[in-house]
PDB file of C-alpha atoms in Angstrom:
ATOM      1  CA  UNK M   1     -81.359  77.516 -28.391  1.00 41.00           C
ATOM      2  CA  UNK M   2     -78.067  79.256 -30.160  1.00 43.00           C
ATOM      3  CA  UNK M   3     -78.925  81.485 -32.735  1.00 40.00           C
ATOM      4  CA  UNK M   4     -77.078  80.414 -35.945  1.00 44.00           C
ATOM      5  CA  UNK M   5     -78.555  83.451 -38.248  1.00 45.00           C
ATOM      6  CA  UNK M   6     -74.634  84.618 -38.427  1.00 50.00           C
ATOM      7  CA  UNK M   7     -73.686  80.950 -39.222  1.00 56.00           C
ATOM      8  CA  UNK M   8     -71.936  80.756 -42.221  1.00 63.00           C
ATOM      9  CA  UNK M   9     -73.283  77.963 -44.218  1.00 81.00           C
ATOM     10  CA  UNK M  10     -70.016  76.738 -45.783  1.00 93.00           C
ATOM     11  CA  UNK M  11     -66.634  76.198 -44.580  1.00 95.00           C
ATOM     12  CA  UNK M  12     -63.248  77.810 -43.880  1.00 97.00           C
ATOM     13  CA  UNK M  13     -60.167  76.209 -45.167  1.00 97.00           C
ATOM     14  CA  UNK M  14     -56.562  76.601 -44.600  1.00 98.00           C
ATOM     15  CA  UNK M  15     -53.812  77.363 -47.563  1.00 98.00           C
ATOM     16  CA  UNK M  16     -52.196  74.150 -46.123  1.00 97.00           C
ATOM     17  CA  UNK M  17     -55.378  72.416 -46.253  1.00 96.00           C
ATOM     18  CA  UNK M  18     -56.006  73.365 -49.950  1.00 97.00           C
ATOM     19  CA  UNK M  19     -52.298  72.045 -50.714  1.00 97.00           C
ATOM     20  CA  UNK M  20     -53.022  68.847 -49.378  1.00 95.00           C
ATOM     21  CA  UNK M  21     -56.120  68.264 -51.351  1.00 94.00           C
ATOM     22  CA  UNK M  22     -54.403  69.466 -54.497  1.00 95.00           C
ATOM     23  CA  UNK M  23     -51.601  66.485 -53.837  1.00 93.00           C
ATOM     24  CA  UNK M  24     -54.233  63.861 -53.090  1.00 91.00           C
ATOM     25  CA  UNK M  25     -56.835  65.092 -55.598  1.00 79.00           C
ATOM     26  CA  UNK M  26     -58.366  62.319 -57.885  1.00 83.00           C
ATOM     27  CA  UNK M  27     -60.990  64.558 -59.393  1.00 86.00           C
ATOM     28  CA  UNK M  28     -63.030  64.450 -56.797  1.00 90.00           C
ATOM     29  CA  UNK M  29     -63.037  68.163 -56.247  1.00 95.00           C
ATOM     30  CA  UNK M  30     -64.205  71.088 -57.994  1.00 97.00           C
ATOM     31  CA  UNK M  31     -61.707  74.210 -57.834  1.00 98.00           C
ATOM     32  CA  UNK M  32     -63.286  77.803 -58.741  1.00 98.00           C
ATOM     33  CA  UNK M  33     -60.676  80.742 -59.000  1.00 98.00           C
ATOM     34  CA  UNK M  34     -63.370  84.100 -58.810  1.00 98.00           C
ATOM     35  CA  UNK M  35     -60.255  86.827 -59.697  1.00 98.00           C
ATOM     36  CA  UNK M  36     -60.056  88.640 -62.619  1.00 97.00           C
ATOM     37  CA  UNK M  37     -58.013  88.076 -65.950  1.00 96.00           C
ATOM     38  CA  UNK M  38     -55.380  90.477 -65.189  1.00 97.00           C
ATOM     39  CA  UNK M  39     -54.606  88.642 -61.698  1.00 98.00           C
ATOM     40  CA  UNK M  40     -54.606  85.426 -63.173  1.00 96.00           C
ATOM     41  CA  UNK M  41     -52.044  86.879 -65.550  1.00 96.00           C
ATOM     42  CA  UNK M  42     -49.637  87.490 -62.599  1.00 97.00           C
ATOM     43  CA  UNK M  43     -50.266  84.705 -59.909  1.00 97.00           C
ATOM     44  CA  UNK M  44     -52.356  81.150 -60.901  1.00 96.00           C
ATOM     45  CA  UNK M  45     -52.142  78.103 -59.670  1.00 96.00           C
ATOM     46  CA  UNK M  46     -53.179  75.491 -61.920  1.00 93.00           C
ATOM     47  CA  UNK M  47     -56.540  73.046 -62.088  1.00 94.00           C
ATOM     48  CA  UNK M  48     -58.236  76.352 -60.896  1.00 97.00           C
ATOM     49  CA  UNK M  49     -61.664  77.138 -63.155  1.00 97.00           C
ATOM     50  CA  UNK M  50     -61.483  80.928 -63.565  1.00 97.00           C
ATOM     51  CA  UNK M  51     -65.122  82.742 -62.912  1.00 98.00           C
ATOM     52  CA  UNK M  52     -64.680  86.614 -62.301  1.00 97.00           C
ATOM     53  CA  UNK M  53     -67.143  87.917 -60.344  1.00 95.00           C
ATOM     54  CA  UNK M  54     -67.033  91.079 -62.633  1.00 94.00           C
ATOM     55  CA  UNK M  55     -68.164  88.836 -65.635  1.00 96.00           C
ATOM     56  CA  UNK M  56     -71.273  86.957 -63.734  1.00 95.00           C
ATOM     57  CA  UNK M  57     -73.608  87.315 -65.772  1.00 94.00           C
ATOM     58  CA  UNK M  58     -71.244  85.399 -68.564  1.00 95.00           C
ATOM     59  CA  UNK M  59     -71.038  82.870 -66.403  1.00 96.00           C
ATOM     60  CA  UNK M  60     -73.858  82.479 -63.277  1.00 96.00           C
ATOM     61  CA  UNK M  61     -76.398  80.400 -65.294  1.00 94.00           C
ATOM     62  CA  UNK M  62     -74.589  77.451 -66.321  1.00 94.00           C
ATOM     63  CA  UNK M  63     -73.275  76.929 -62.993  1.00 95.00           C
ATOM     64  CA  UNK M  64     -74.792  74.122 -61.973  1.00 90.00           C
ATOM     65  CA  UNK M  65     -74.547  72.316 -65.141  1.00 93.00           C
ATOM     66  CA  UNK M  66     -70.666  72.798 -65.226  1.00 95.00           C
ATOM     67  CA  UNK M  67     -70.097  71.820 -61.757  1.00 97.00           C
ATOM     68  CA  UNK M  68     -71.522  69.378 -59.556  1.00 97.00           C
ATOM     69  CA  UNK M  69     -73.281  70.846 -56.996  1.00 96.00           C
ATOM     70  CA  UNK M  70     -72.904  67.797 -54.454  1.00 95.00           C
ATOM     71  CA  UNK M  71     -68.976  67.742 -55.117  1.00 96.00           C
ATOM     72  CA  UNK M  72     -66.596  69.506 -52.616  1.00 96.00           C
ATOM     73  CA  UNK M  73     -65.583  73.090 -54.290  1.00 97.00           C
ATOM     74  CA  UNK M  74     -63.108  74.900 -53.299  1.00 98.00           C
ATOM     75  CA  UNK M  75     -63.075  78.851 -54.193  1.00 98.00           C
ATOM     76  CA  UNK M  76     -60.168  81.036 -53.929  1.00 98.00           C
ATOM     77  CA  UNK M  77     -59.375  84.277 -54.358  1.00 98.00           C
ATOM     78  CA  UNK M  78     -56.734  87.598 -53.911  1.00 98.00           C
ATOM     79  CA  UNK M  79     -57.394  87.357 -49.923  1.00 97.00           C
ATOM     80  CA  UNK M  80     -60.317  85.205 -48.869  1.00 96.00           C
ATOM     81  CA  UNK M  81     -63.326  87.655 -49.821  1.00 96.00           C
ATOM     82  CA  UNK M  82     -64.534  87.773 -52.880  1.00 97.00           C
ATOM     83  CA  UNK M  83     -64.101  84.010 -52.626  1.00 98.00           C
ATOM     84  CA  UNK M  84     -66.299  84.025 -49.573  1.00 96.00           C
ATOM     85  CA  UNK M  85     -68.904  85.568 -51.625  1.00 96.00           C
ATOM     86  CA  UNK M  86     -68.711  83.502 -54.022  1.00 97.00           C
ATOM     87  CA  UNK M  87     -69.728  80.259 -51.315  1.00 97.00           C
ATOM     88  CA  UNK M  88     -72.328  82.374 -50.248  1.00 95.00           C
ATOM     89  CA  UNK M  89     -73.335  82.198 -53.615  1.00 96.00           C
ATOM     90  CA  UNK M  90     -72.728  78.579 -54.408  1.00 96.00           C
ATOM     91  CA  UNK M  91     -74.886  77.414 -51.066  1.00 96.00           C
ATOM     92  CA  UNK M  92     -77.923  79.789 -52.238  1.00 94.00           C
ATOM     93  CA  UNK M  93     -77.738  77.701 -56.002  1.00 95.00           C
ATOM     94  CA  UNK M  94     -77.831  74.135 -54.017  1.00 94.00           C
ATOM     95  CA  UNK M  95     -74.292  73.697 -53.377  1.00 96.00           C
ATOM     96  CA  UNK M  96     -73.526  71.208 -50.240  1.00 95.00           C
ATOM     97  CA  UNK M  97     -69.741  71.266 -49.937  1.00 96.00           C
ATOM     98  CA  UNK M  98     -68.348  74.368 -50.363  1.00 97.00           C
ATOM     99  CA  UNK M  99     -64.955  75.402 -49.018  1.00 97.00           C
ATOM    100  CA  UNK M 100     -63.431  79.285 -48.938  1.00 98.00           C
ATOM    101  CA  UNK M 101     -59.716  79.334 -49.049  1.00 98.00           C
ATOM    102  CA  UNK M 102     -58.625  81.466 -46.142  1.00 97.00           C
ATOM    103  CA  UNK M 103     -56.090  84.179 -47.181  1.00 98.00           C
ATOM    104  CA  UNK M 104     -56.337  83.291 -50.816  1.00 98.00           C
ATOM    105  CA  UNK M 105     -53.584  82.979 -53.470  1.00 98.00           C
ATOM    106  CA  UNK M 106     -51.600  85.392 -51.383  1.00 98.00           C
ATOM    107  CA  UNK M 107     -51.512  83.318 -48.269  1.00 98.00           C
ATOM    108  CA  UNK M 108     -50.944  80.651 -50.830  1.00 98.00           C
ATOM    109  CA  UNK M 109     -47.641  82.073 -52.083  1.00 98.00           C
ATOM    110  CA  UNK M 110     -46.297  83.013 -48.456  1.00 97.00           C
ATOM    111  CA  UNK M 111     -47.052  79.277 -46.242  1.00 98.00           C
ATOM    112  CA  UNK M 112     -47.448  76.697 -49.419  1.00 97.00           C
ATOM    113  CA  UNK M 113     -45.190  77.978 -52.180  1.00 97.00           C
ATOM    114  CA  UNK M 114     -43.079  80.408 -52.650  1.00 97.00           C
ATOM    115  CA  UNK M 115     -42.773  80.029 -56.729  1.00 97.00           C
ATOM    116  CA  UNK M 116     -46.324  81.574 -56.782  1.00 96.00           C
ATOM    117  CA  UNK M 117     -46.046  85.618 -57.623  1.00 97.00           C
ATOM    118  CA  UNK M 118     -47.790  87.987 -54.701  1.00 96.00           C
ATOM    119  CA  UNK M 119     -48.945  90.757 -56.206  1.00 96.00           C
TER     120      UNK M 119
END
C-alpha cells in the first residue's frame, strides 16, 4: 500500500498545455486568474475570470454557483503558487477537474507568447 497523504488531488499543467486548450476551447472550460488588480493591469491574458486571493471573502461564497464545479478549471497565477492554492481550494468545495498552470503567466510570456508583459 503507497501512501498518497502527499498526493495532490488535482493536476499539473503545462503553459503549452494551457495554450492548446485556449485554441480548441468551446466553452467547455472554466479559466480562474487568482492575481491581484495591479498584476492584471500589467500582464492578462484574456477569457481569464479574475478572483484575488486577497479579496476572498468578496468572492469565496458564490463559487460554486458561478462556476461549475464538474467542468475542467484551469487556475493561473504570477508563478504556479498561489494558483496551486487556489486548486487546493477548489477540490475541498467539490471541484473534480481542476488544473494548476505550472509557471504561471510568467512561464506563459517566455514558451507561449512573447506579446504577454513579464513583470
Amino acid at each position: 500500500m503507497t501512501d498518497k497523504s502527499f498526493a495532490q488531488p488535482f493536476t499539473q499543467i503545462s503553459v503549452e498545455y494551457l495554450a492548446q486548450c485556449l485554441r480548441a476551447d468551446e466553452g467547455t472550460i472554466q479559466l480562474i486568474d487568482v492575481r491581484e488588480p495591479q498584476e492584471l493591469a500589467i500582464s492578462r491574458i484574456e477569457g481569464f475570470v479574475n478572483l484575488p486571493l486577497s479579496e476572498y471573502e468578496q468572492w469565496s461564497q458564490q463559487i460554486s454557483t458561478r462556476f461549475d464545479p464538474s467542468m475542467e478549471t484551469l487556475v493561473l497565477c504570477h508563478h504556479g503558487i498561489r494558483s496551486a492554492q487556489m486548486c487546493q481550494w477548489l477540490v475541498g468545495q467539490g471541484f473534480t477537474n481542476v488544473k494548476n498552470i505550472m509557471g504561471g503567466i510568467d512561464a506563459y510570456s517566455i514558451l507561449v507568447d512573447p506579446s504577454v508583459p513579464q513583470y
